[in-house]
Amino acid sequence: MIFSKTYCPHSTRVKELFSSLGVEYNTLELDKIDDGAIVQDVLSEITSQRTVPNIFVNKVHVGGCDRTLQAYQSGLLKKLLQEDSLDYEAYDFDLIVIGGGSGGLSCAKEAATLGKKVMVLDFVVPSPHGTSWGLGGTCVNVGCIPKKLMHQAALLGQALRDSRKFGWEYNQQVKHNWETMIEAVQNYIGSLNWGYRLSLREKAVTYVNSYGEFVDHHKIKATNKKGQETYYTAAKFVIATGERPRYLGTQGDKEYCITSDDLFSLPYCPGKTLVVGASYVALECAGFLAGLGLDVTVMVRSILLRGFDQEMAEKVGSYMEQHGVKFLRKFTPVTIQQLEQGLPGKLRVVAKSTEGLETTEDVYNTVLLAVGRESCTRNIGLEKIGIKINEKTGKIPVNDVEQTSVPHVYAVGDVLEGKPELTPVAIQAGKLLARRLFGGRLEKCDYINVPTTVFTPLEYGCCGFSEEKAVEIYKKENLEIYHTFFWPLEWTVAGRDNNTCYAKIICNKLDNDRVIGFHILGPNAGEVTQGFAVAMKCGLTKQLLDDTIGIHPTCGEVVTTLEITKSSGLDITQKGC
């Protein structure tokens, strides 16, 4: 359908394109009808496009002349025209999304907004300890949200200690109540679960709390918690099943250990805790548990924060160690034995050195495993329809439009091979995927320069390359690294560590000193990093940073005053504000 005006050359060009393709089309010439201006206003409200031609192909808004020509050149127009031959009425749904996490919900809601009939299948297989949760996926229920809230609980404990130096006087003993915190966190999560269900209902998305499994190319089996099976068909599918924590495969791991699946709703204080692993999940959990006053040990097999900048990772670990977290390096658990039952009980852990025959053992109340995550792709029938996965990791290889090896099946989120495992990435990818599939859009998800933050007691924010990766790609001689320690003003009166917070940027000398790596260790690092990530998207250079006037006194301003390079070897310790 072409909404046009007879005198518009762009409208004529589009008509000529469709004629040359042998495509039948209908035209409404707005300058030839009495209410043409009203029609154009309505089109503007619907499409956010005020100009003509305004083109729809099989109920999908393509856009104006330029967008239609782009769609033709990219092959998207051909695909949209072929949609007419795909009999959507032969299927129950236009789209079925398997997985009700951040990416799946984003995709489903956007597709429904574009007028498609959509279903979301979501089912949480309980953890070995029986923990399950509501709609929303890992981030909302057992990830980012409860993690940040418990991190905040720990920061408040530090703020209470700092407050005495600022004149606050209180005599009563201050203690933390685990049960009160858990109840408050879970109440908030429950409100989010309800909000997601309400949002799906408002957008007419069918939500089914069942486990989805492919049985044929366009057919899926949904099994609910009672074991009842129902079958649904769809023209297209999106896999957004995410990941779950990995176990050690050693004696006693699933029987006695918990994971992040269990920690955030644990009804009792975990007591003396061993955290096994050195991922961001391990260090974040160890950090807030220690901040709440618990005895915490982190058992590390090799390095901290694999995949992150290692200088920054070691600074994170050093700060945690200085503030009470014990690290047991180069060891892995061999056996976990229950000594006493209870809430918590007592567990004996025997661990073996990764570098020799040495063993060590100790008794803990709780053992928290954070040794990586596995993609939930092996038991959903992918092999029945020929979708290829990485056999080692379970990850799904996709092309640059999130399409799997089966053309009508797509994937978003943590199941993707070689993509950042972050909630905002999944949300963006899901939304853009729906727009490409059903909205005539072309934009793809940009997986470059994605910022992130590790919410350890001293937060670590980063964007772009680690120093190791930058050296590997660009060579050391082509890089200039600016760095400094800094002392947050809030820490001065409180008497907290000077020359602990740290910032560095990595610049490519061959590209106008473009900033290709941003790293900051300090309070509110996530807030600071978000702003500079926008600047990096815009092509941030060292000169632009130098030209920027900082906000004083803030932690973020330190990035605008970086002068000392690593290559100079000059002292970076700070002696004033």
Coordinates of C-alpha atoms in Angstrom, one line a residue:
M1 CA 0.0 0.0 0.0
I2 CA 1.5 3.4 -1.0
F3 CA 0.2 6.6 0.5
S4 CA 1.3 9.1 -2.1
K5 CA 0.8 12.5 -3.8
T6 CA 0.6 12.8 -7.5
Y7 CA 3.2 15.5 -7.8
C8 CA 5.8 13.9 -5.5
P9 CA 8.8 12.6 -7.5
H10 CA 9.8 10.3 -4.6
S11 CA 6.4 8.7 -4.7
T12 CA 6.8 8.2 -8.5
R13 CA 10.1 6.5 -8.0
V14 CA 8.7 4.0 -5.5
K15 CA 5.8 3.2 -7.8
E16 CA 8.3 2.6 -10.6
L17 CA 10.3 0.2 -8.4
F18 CA 7.2 -1.9 -7.5
S19 CA 6.2 -1.9 -11.2
S20 CA 9.6 -3.1 -12.3
L21 CA 9.4 -6.0 -9.8
G22 CA 6.0 -7.0 -11.1
V23 CA 4.4 -6.4 -7.7
E24 CA 0.7 -5.3 -7.5
Y25 CA 0.1 -2.3 -5.3
N26 CA -2.6 0.0 -4.1
T27 CA -2.2 3.7 -4.1
L28 CA -4.0 6.4 -2.1
E29 CA -3.2 9.9 -3.6
L30 CA -3.6 12.2 -0.6
D31 CA -3.7 15.3 -2.7
K32 CA -6.8 14.0 -4.6
I33 CA -9.0 13.3 -1.6
D34 CA -10.8 15.8 0.6
D35 CA -9.5 14.5 3.9
G36 CA -5.9 13.9 2.7
A37 CA -4.4 16.1 5.4
I38 CA -6.3 14.2 8.1
V39 CA -5.1 10.8 6.7
Q40 CA -1.5 12.2 6.7
D41 CA -1.9 13.2 10.3
V42 CA -3.1 9.8 11.3
L43 CA -0.2 8.2 9.4
S44 CA 2.2 10.4 11.2
E45 CA 0.8 9.3 14.6
I46 CA 1.0 5.7 13.6
T47 CA 4.4 5.7 11.9
S48 CA 6.2 8.9 13.2
Q49 CA 6.7 9.8 9.5
R50 CA 5.1 13.0 8.2
T51 CA 6.2 12.7 4.6
V52 CA 5.1 10.8 1.5
P53 CA 5.4 8.2 0.1
N54 CA 4.5 6.2 3.2
I55 CA 4.7 2.5 2.3
F56 CA 3.3 -0.6 3.9
V57 CA 4.1 -4.1 2.7
N58 CA 2.0 -7.0 4.0
K59 CA 0.9 -4.8 6.9
V60 CA 4.5 -3.9 7.8
H61 CA 5.5 -0.3 7.7
V62 CA 8.6 0.1 5.5
G63 CA 8.9 3.9 5.5
G64 CA 9.5 6.4 2.8
C65 CA 11.4 6.4 -0.5
D66 CA 14.9 6.1 0.9
R67 CA 14.0 3.3 3.3
T68 CA 12.2 1.4 0.6
L69 CA 15.2 1.6 -1.7
Q70 CA 17.4 0.5 1.2
A71 CA 15.1 -2.4 1.9
Y72 CA 15.3 -3.4 -1.8
Q73 CA 19.0 -3.3 -1.9
S74 CA 19.5 -5.2 1.3
G75 CA 17.0 -8.0 0.3
L76 CA 14.6 -7.0 3.1
L77 CA 11.9 -5.9 0.6
K78 CA 12.0 -9.2 -1.2
K79 CA 11.6 -11.0 2.2
L80 CA 8.6 -8.8 3.1
L81 CA 7.0 -9.5 -0.2
Q82 CA 7.5 -13.2 0.2
E83 CA 5.7 -13.0 3.6
D84 CA 2.5 -13.0 1.6
S85 CA 3.3 -16.6 0.5
L86 CA 3.9 -17.6 4.2
D87 CA 0.4 -18.5 5.4
Y88 CA 0.4 -17.1 8.9
E89 CA -3.2 -18.2 9.3
A90 CA -1.9 -21.8 9.1
Y91 CA -0.1 -21.3 12.4
D92 CA -1.4 -20.6 15.9
F93 CA 1.0 -17.7 16.3
D94 CA 3.1 -15.4 14.2
L95 CA 5.9 -15.7 16.8
I96 CA 6.7 -18.0 19.7
V97 CA 9.4 -16.8 22.1
I98 CA 10.9 -19.6 24.3
G99 CA 12.1 -17.9 27.5
G100 CA 10.6 -15.1 29.5
G101 CA 13.8 -13.3 30.5
S102 CA 14.9 -9.8 29.5
G103 CA 15.6 -10.6 25.8
G104 CA 12.6 -12.8 25.2
L105 CA 10.2 -10.3 26.8
S106 CA 11.7 -7.4 24.9
C107 CA 11.3 -9.2 21.6
A108 CA 7.8 -10.5 22.4
K109 CA 6.4 -7.1 23.4
E110 CA 7.9 -5.3 20.5
A111 CA 6.5 -7.9 18.0
A112 CA 3.0 -7.5 19.7
T113 CA 3.2 -3.7 19.4
L114 CA 3.8 -4.3 15.6
G115 CA 0.5 -6.1 15.4
K116 CA 1.7 -9.7 15.5
K117 CA 0.1 -12.6 17.4
V118 CA 2.8 -13.6 20.0
M119 CA 3.3 -16.3 22.7
V120 CA 5.9 -16.5 25.4
L121 CA 6.7 -19.8 26.9
D122 CA 8.6 -19.6 30.2
F123 CA 9.3 -22.3 32.7
V124 CA 11.9 -22.4 35.5
V125 CA 13.3 -25.8 36.2
P126 CA 13.9 -25.8 40.0
S127 CA 17.5 -25.8 41.2
P128 CA 18.8 -28.9 43.0
H129 CA 17.7 -27.2 46.2
G130 CA 14.2 -26.6 44.9
T131 CA 14.5 -22.9 44.2
S132 CA 12.4 -21.5 41.4
W133 CA 11.0 -18.0 40.5
G134 CA 8.5 -16.0 38.5
L135 CA 8.5 -14.4 35.1
G136 CA 11.4 -12.1 34.2
G137 CA 14.4 -14.4 33.9
T138 CA 17.8 -14.4 35.6
C139 CA 18.4 -10.6 35.9
V140 CA 15.2 -9.8 37.7
N141 CA 14.9 -12.9 39.9
V142 CA 18.4 -14.3 40.6
G143 CA 20.8 -11.8 39.0
C144 CA 21.3 -8.1 38.5
I145 CA 18.4 -6.8 40.6
P146 CA 18.8 -8.8 43.9
K147 CA 22.6 -8.6 43.5
K148 CA 22.6 -4.8 43.4
L149 CA 20.1 -4.5 46.3
M150 CA 22.3 -6.7 48.5
H151 CA 25.4 -4.8 47.3
Q152 CA 23.5 -1.7 48.5
A153 CA 22.8 -3.3 51.8
A154 CA 26.5 -3.9 52.3
L155 CA 27.3 -0.3 51.2
L156 CA 24.9 1.0 53.8
G157 CA 26.9 -0.9 56.5
Q158 CA 30.0 0.9 55.4
A159 CA 28.1 4.3 55.3
L160 CA 27.0 3.7 58.9
R161 CA 30.7 3.3 60.0
D162 CA 31.7 6.4 58.0
S163 CA 28.8 8.4 59.5
R164 CA 30.5 8.6 63.0
K165 CA 33.3 10.6 61.4
F166 CA 30.8 13.0 60.0
G167 CA 29.2 13.7 63.4
W168 CA 26.5 11.1 63.6
E169 CA 26.3 9.7 67.2
Y170 CA 24.5 6.5 68.1
N171 CA 25.2 4.1 71.0
Q172 CA 23.1 1.1 70.3
Q173 CA 24.8 -1.8 68.6
V174 CA 24.0 -1.9 64.9
K175 CA 23.5 -5.4 63.4
H176 CA 22.2 -6.7 60.1
N177 CA 19.1 -8.9 59.9
W178 CA 19.4 -11.3 56.9
E179 CA 15.7 -12.3 57.0
T180 CA 14.5 -8.7 56.9
M181 CA 16.7 -8.0 53.8
I182 CA 15.6 -11.2 52.0
E183 CA 11.9 -10.4 52.6
A184 CA 12.2 -6.9 51.3
V185 CA 14.2 -8.0 48.2
Q186 CA 11.8 -10.8 47.4
N187 CA 8.8 -8.5 47.8
Y188 CA 10.3 -6.1 45.3
I189 CA 11.1 -8.9 42.9
G190 CA 7.5 -10.2 43.2
S191 CA 6.2 -6.8 42.2
L192 CA 8.4 -6.9 39.1
N193 CA 7.1 -10.4 38.2
W194 CA 3.6 -9.1 38.4
G195 CA 4.5 -6.1 36.3
Y196 CA 5.9 -8.3 33.5
R197 CA 2.7 -10.4 33.4
L198 CA 0.6 -7.3 33.4
S199 CA 2.6 -5.8 30.6
L200 CA 2.2 -8.9 28.4
R201 CA -1.5 -8.9 29.1
E202 CA -1.8 -5.3 28.1
K203 CA 0.0 -6.0 24.8
A204 CA -2.1 -9.1 24.2
V205 CA 0.9 -11.5 24.4
T206 CA -0.1 -15.0 25.3
Y207 CA 2.0 -16.1 28.4
V208 CA 2.2 -19.8 29.2
N209 CA 4.1 -21.1 32.2
S210 CA 5.3 -24.3 30.5
Y211 CA 8.6 -25.8 29.3
G212 CA 9.0 -25.4 25.5
E213 CA 10.6 -28.1 23.3
F214 CA 10.7 -28.3 19.5
V215 CA 9.0 -31.4 18.0
D216 CA 8.9 -30.2 14.4
H217 CA 10.1 -27.2 12.3
H218 CA 7.0 -25.1 13.1
K219 CA 5.7 -27.0 16.1
I220 CA 6.5 -26.9 19.8
K221 CA 5.5 -29.0 22.8
A222 CA 4.7 -27.1 26.0
T223 CA 4.8 -29.1 29.3
N224 CA 3.5 -27.5 32.4
K225 CA 4.5 -28.3 36.0
K226 CA 1.8 -31.0 36.2
G227 CA 3.3 -32.8 33.2
Q228 CA 0.4 -31.9 30.9
E229 CA 1.4 -31.4 27.3
T230 CA 0.1 -28.9 24.8
Y231 CA 1.2 -28.3 21.2
Y232 CA 1.5 -24.9 19.5
T233 CA 2.6 -23.8 16.0
A234 CA 4.2 -20.6 14.8
A235 CA 5.7 -19.1 11.7
K236 CA 8.8 -17.9 13.5
F237 CA 10.5 -18.7 16.8
V238 CA 13.0 -16.9 19.1
I239 CA 15.1 -18.8 21.5
A240 CA 15.8 -16.8 24.6
T241 CA 16.4 -19.5 27.2
G242 CA 19.4 -18.0 28.9
E243 CA 21.8 -19.8 31.2
R244 CA 21.9 -21.6 34.6
P245 CA 24.8 -22.0 37.0
R246 CA 27.3 -24.8 36.4
Y247 CA 28.2 -27.4 39.1
L248 CA 31.6 -28.9 39.8
G249 CA 30.9 -32.5 39.1
T250 CA 32.5 -33.5 42.4
Q251 CA 31.2 -35.4 45.4
G252 CA 28.6 -33.5 47.3
D253 CA 28.3 -30.5 45.0
K254 CA 24.6 -30.7 44.1
E255 CA 23.6 -32.2 47.4
Y256 CA 25.2 -29.6 49.7
C257 CA 26.3 -26.5 47.7
I258 CA 24.1 -23.6 46.7
T259 CA 24.5 -21.2 43.7
S260 CA 23.2 -17.8 42.8
D261 CA 19.9 -19.5 41.9
D262 CA 19.4 -20.1 45.7
L263 CA 21.3 -17.3 47.5
F264 CA 19.0 -14.4 46.9
S265 CA 16.0 -16.1 48.4
L266 CA 17.9 -18.1 51.1
P267 CA 15.6 -18.0 54.1
Y268 CA 18.5 -18.1 56.6
C269 CA 21.8 -16.3 57.0
P270 CA 24.5 -18.4 55.2
G271 CA 27.1 -17.9 58.0
K272 CA 30.7 -18.7 57.3
T273 CA 30.8 -19.0 53.5
L274 CA 33.2 -20.5 50.9
V275 CA 32.6 -19.0 47.5
V276 CA 34.1 -21.2 44.8
G277 CA 35.0 -19.3 41.6
A278 CA 36.5 -16.0 40.5
S279 CA 33.9 -14.8 38.1
Y280 CA 32.1 -11.5 38.6
V281 CA 29.2 -13.4 40.1
A282 CA 31.6 -15.0 42.7
L283 CA 33.3 -11.7 43.6
E284 CA 30.1 -9.7 43.8
C285 CA 28.5 -12.3 46.1
A286 CA 31.6 -12.6 48.2
G287 CA 31.8 -8.9 48.5
F288 CA 28.3 -8.2 49.8
L289 CA 28.3 -11.2 52.1
A290 CA 31.5 -9.9 53.7
G291 CA 30.0 -6.4 53.8
L292 CA 27.1 -7.8 55.8
G293 CA 29.6 -9.0 58.4
L294 CA 30.1 -12.7 57.4
D295 CA 33.3 -14.7 57.3
V296 CA 34.0 -15.2 53.6
T297 CA 36.6 -17.1 51.7
V298 CA 37.0 -17.1 47.9
M299 CA 38.6 -20.2 46.3
V300 CA 40.2 -19.3 43.0
R301 CA 41.3 -21.9 40.5
S302 CA 43.3 -19.6 38.2
I303 CA 42.7 -15.9 37.7
L304 CA 40.2 -13.3 38.9
L305 CA 37.6 -12.0 36.5
R306 CA 38.6 -13.9 33.3
G307 CA 38.0 -11.7 30.2
F308 CA 38.3 -8.5 32.1
D309 CA 41.4 -6.2 32.4
Q310 CA 43.7 -8.1 34.7
E311 CA 45.3 -5.1 36.3
M312 CA 41.8 -3.9 37.3
A313 CA 40.9 -7.5 38.4
E314 CA 43.8 -7.7 40.7
K315 CA 43.0 -4.3 42.2
V316 CA 39.4 -5.5 42.8
G317 CA 40.8 -8.6 44.6
S318 CA 43.3 -6.6 46.6
Y319 CA 40.7 -4.2 47.9
M320 CA 38.4 -7.1 48.9
E321 CA 41.3 -8.8 50.7
Q322 CA 42.2 -5.7 52.6
H323 CA 38.6 -5.5 53.8
G324 CA 38.2 -9.0 55.2
V325 CA 37.7 -11.4 52.3
K326 CA 40.1 -14.3 52.4
F327 CA 41.4 -15.7 49.1
L328 CA 42.6 -19.2 48.6
R329 CA 44.4 -19.2 45.3
K330 CA 45.2 -22.1 42.9
F331 CA 42.9 -24.6 44.6
T332 CA 39.8 -26.5 43.5
P333 CA 37.3 -28.5 45.7
V334 CA 37.6 -32.3 45.6
T335 CA 34.9 -33.3 48.1
I336 CA 32.1 -31.5 50.0
Q337 CA 30.9 -33.5 53.1
Q338 CA 28.1 -32.7 55.4
L339 CA 29.1 -32.7 59.1
E340 CA 25.9 -31.3 60.5
Q341 CA 22.4 -30.6 59.2
G342 CA 20.9 -27.2 59.9
L343 CA 20.0 -23.8 58.6
P344 CA 22.8 -23.4 58.0
G345 CA 24.6 -26.7 58.7
K346 CA 28.3 -27.5 58.6
L347 CA 30.2 -28.7 55.6
R348 CA 33.8 -30.0 55.4
V349 CA 35.5 -29.0 52.1
V350 CA 38.6 -30.7 50.9
A351 CA 40.5 -28.9 48.1
K352 CA 43.5 -29.8 46.0
S353 CA 46.2 -27.5 44.6
T354 CA 46.2 -26.9 40.9
E355 CA 49.9 -26.7 40.9
G356 CA 50.9 -29.8 43.0
L357 CA 49.8 -32.4 45.5
E358 CA 49.0 -30.1 48.3
T359 CA 45.6 -30.3 49.8
T360 CA 43.7 -28.1 52.3
E361 CA 40.5 -28.5 54.2
D362 CA 38.2 -26.3 56.3
V363 CA 34.7 -26.3 57.7
Y364 CA 32.0 -23.8 56.4
N365 CA 28.3 -23.2 57.0
T366 CA 27.6 -22.6 53.3
V367 CA 29.4 -23.3 50.0
L368 CA 28.4 -21.1 47.1
L369 CA 29.4 -22.2 43.7
A370 CA 30.0 -19.5 41.0
V371 CA 32.1 -21.4 38.5
G372 CA 30.4 -20.3 35.3
R373 CA 27.1 -20.9 33.6
E374 CA 25.7 -23.3 31.0
S375 CA 23.4 -22.4 28.2
C376 CA 19.9 -23.9 28.4
T377 CA 19.9 -25.3 24.9
R378 CA 20.5 -29.0 25.2
N379 CA 17.0 -30.2 26.1
I380 CA 14.7 -28.1 24.0
G381 CA 14.6 -30.2 20.8
L382 CA 17.0 -28.1 18.7
E383 CA 18.6 -31.3 17.2
K384 CA 15.1 -32.3 15.9
I385 CA 15.0 -29.3 13.6
G386 CA 18.7 -29.1 12.7
I387 CA 19.8 -26.1 14.8
K388 CA 23.5 -26.2 15.3
I389 CA 25.0 -25.4 18.7
N390 CA 28.5 -25.4 20.1
E391 CA 28.7 -28.8 21.6
K392 CA 31.2 -27.7 24.2
T393 CA 29.4 -24.7 25.5
G394 CA 25.8 -25.2 24.3
K395 CA 25.9 -21.7 22.7
I396 CA 24.1 -21.0 19.5
P397 CA 26.0 -19.6 16.6
V398 CA 24.0 -16.9 14.7
N399 CA 24.6 -14.5 11.9
D400 CA 24.5 -10.7 12.2
V401 CA 20.7 -10.6 12.4
E402 CA 20.5 -13.2 15.2
Q403 CA 19.4 -15.9 12.8
T404 CA 20.3 -19.5 13.6
S405 CA 21.1 -22.3 11.1
V406 CA 17.4 -22.7 10.6
P407 CA 16.0 -19.6 8.8
H408 CA 12.8 -19.2 10.7
V409 CA 14.4 -19.6 14.1
Y410 CA 16.3 -16.8 15.8
A411 CA 18.1 -16.4 19.2
V412 CA 18.9 -13.6 21.6
G413 CA 20.6 -13.1 24.9
D414 CA 23.1 -15.2 26.8
V415 CA 22.6 -18.3 24.6
L416 CA 24.4 -16.5 21.7
E417 CA 28.0 -17.5 20.9
G418 CA 30.6 -14.8 21.2
K419 CA 28.2 -12.1 22.4
P420 CA 28.2 -10.2 25.8
E421 CA 26.1 -11.9 28.4
L422 CA 24.4 -8.8 29.7
T423 CA 20.8 -7.9 30.3
P424 CA 20.7 -4.6 28.3
V425 CA 22.3 -6.3 25.4
A426 CA 19.6 -8.9 25.3
I427 CA 16.9 -6.3 25.6
Q428 CA 18.3 -4.2 22.7
A429 CA 18.9 -7.3 20.5
G430 CA 15.3 -8.6 21.2
K431 CA 13.7 -5.3 20.4
L432 CA 15.6 -4.7 17.2
L433 CA 15.1 -8.3 16.1
A434 CA 11.3 -7.9 16.3
R435 CA 11.5 -4.6 14.4
R436 CA 13.5 -6.3 11.6
L437 CA 11.1 -9.3 11.4
F438 CA 7.8 -7.4 11.6
G439 CA 8.5 -3.7 11.3
G440 CA 10.4 -3.3 8.1
R441 CA 13.4 -1.9 9.9
L442 CA 17.1 -2.6 9.2
E443 CA 18.9 -1.7 12.4
K444 CA 21.1 -4.4 13.9
C445 CA 22.3 -4.8 17.5
D446 CA 25.7 -3.2 18.0
Y447 CA 27.8 -5.5 20.2
I448 CA 30.8 -3.2 20.1
N449 CA 31.9 -1.0 23.1
V450 CA 29.2 -2.4 25.4
P451 CA 29.8 -1.0 28.9
T452 CA 29.5 -3.0 32.1
T453 CA 30.2 -2.8 35.8
V454 CA 31.3 -5.4 38.4
F455 CA 29.5 -4.5 41.6
T456 CA 32.2 -5.6 44.0
P457 CA 32.6 -3.6 47.3
L458 CA 34.7 -1.2 45.3
E459 CA 32.9 -1.1 41.9
Y460 CA 34.7 -1.6 38.6
G461 CA 33.3 -0.1 35.4
C462 CA 34.7 -0.6 32.0
C463 CA 34.0 -0.1 28.3
G464 CA 36.0 -1.2 25.3
F465 CA 39.2 -3.2 25.3
S466 CA 41.1 -4.5 28.2
E467 CA 44.8 -3.5 28.2
E468 CA 45.7 -7.1 27.3
K469 CA 43.3 -7.2 24.4
A470 CA 44.3 -3.8 23.1
V471 CA 48.0 -4.8 23.1
E472 CA 47.2 -8.0 21.3
I473 CA 45.3 -6.2 18.6
Y474 CA 47.1 -2.8 18.2
K475 CA 50.6 -3.6 19.6
K476 CA 52.0 -1.9 22.7
E477 CA 54.0 0.7 20.7
N478 CA 50.8 2.0 19.1
L479 CA 49.0 2.6 22.4
E480 CA 49.2 5.4 25.0
I481 CA 47.7 4.5 28.4
Y482 CA 46.8 7.4 30.8
H483 CA 46.2 6.5 34.4
T484 CA 45.9 7.8 38.0
F485 CA 44.9 6.9 41.5
F486 CA 42.2 9.2 43.0
W487 CA 40.7 9.8 46.4
P488 CA 36.9 10.4 46.5
L489 CA 36.1 13.4 48.6
E490 CA 33.5 11.3 50.6
W491 CA 36.4 9.1 51.7
T492 CA 38.6 11.8 53.1
V493 CA 36.8 12.7 56.3
A494 CA 35.9 9.1 56.8
G495 CA 39.5 8.2 56.8
R496 CA 39.2 5.6 54.1
D497 CA 42.0 4.3 51.9
N498 CA 43.8 6.9 49.8
N499 CA 45.3 5.8 46.5
T500 CA 43.0 2.8 46.1
C501 CA 40.5 4.1 43.5
Y502 CA 42.0 4.0 40.1
A503 CA 41.2 5.1 36.5
K504 CA 42.9 4.5 33.2
I505 CA 42.1 5.0 29.5
I506 CA 43.7 3.2 26.6
C507 CA 44.2 5.4 23.5
N508 CA 45.1 4.3 19.9
K509 CA 47.9 6.6 18.7
L510 CA 47.3 5.6 15.1
D511 CA 43.7 6.9 15.2
N512 CA 43.9 10.4 16.7
D513 CA 44.4 9.0 20.2
R514 CA 40.9 7.5 20.1
V515 CA 39.8 6.0 23.4
I516 CA 39.5 2.3 22.9
G517 CA 39.4 1.2 26.5
F518 CA 37.9 2.9 29.6
H519 CA 38.4 1.5 33.1
I520 CA 37.5 2.9 36.5
L521 CA 37.6 1.5 40.0
G522 CA 35.7 3.5 42.6
P523 CA 32.4 4.4 44.1
N524 CA 29.4 4.5 41.7
A525 CA 31.6 3.2 38.9
G526 CA 28.5 2.1 37.0
E527 CA 27.1 5.6 36.9
V528 CA 30.4 7.1 35.8
T529 CA 31.0 4.5 33.1
Q530 CA 27.5 4.9 31.5
G531 CA 28.2 8.5 30.5
F532 CA 31.6 7.8 29.1
A533 CA 30.3 4.8 27.2
V534 CA 28.0 7.2 25.2
A535 CA 31.1 9.4 24.5
M536 CA 33.0 6.3 23.2
K537 CA 30.1 5.5 20.9
C538 CA 30.5 9.0 19.5
G539 CA 34.2 8.5 18.8
L540 CA 35.8 9.9 22.0
T541 CA 39.4 11.0 21.8
K542 CA 41.9 12.1 24.4
Q543 CA 41.7 15.6 23.1
L544 CA 38.0 15.7 23.6
L545 CA 38.5 14.5 27.1
D546 CA 41.1 17.3 27.7
D547 CA 38.6 19.8 26.2
T548 CA 35.8 18.7 28.6
I549 CA 35.5 20.6 31.9
G550 CA 34.8 18.2 34.8
I551 CA 32.3 18.5 37.5
H552 CA 34.0 19.2 40.9
P553 CA 34.1 17.4 43.2
T554 CA 33.2 14.1 41.6
C555 CA 34.9 10.8 40.8
G556 CA 34.0 11.2 37.1
E557 CA 36.0 14.3 36.7
V558 CA 39.3 12.4 37.1
V559 CA 38.9 11.1 33.6
T560 CA 38.9 14.7 32.2
T561 CA 42.3 15.5 33.9
L562 CA 44.4 12.4 33.1
E563 CA 47.9 13.5 32.3
I564 CA 50.4 10.8 33.3
T565 CA 51.1 7.9 30.9
K566 CA 52.2 4.5 31.9
S567 CA 55.1 4.7 29.5
S568 CA 56.4 7.8 31.4
G569 CA 56.8 5.8 34.6
L570 CA 55.8 8.8 36.7
D571 CA 54.3 8.5 40.1
I572 CA 50.4 8.6 40.1
T573 CA 49.7 8.7 43.8
Q574 CA 47.4 11.5 45.0
K575 CA 48.2 13.9 47.8
G576 CA 45.1 16.3 47.8
C577 CA 41.6 16.8 46.4

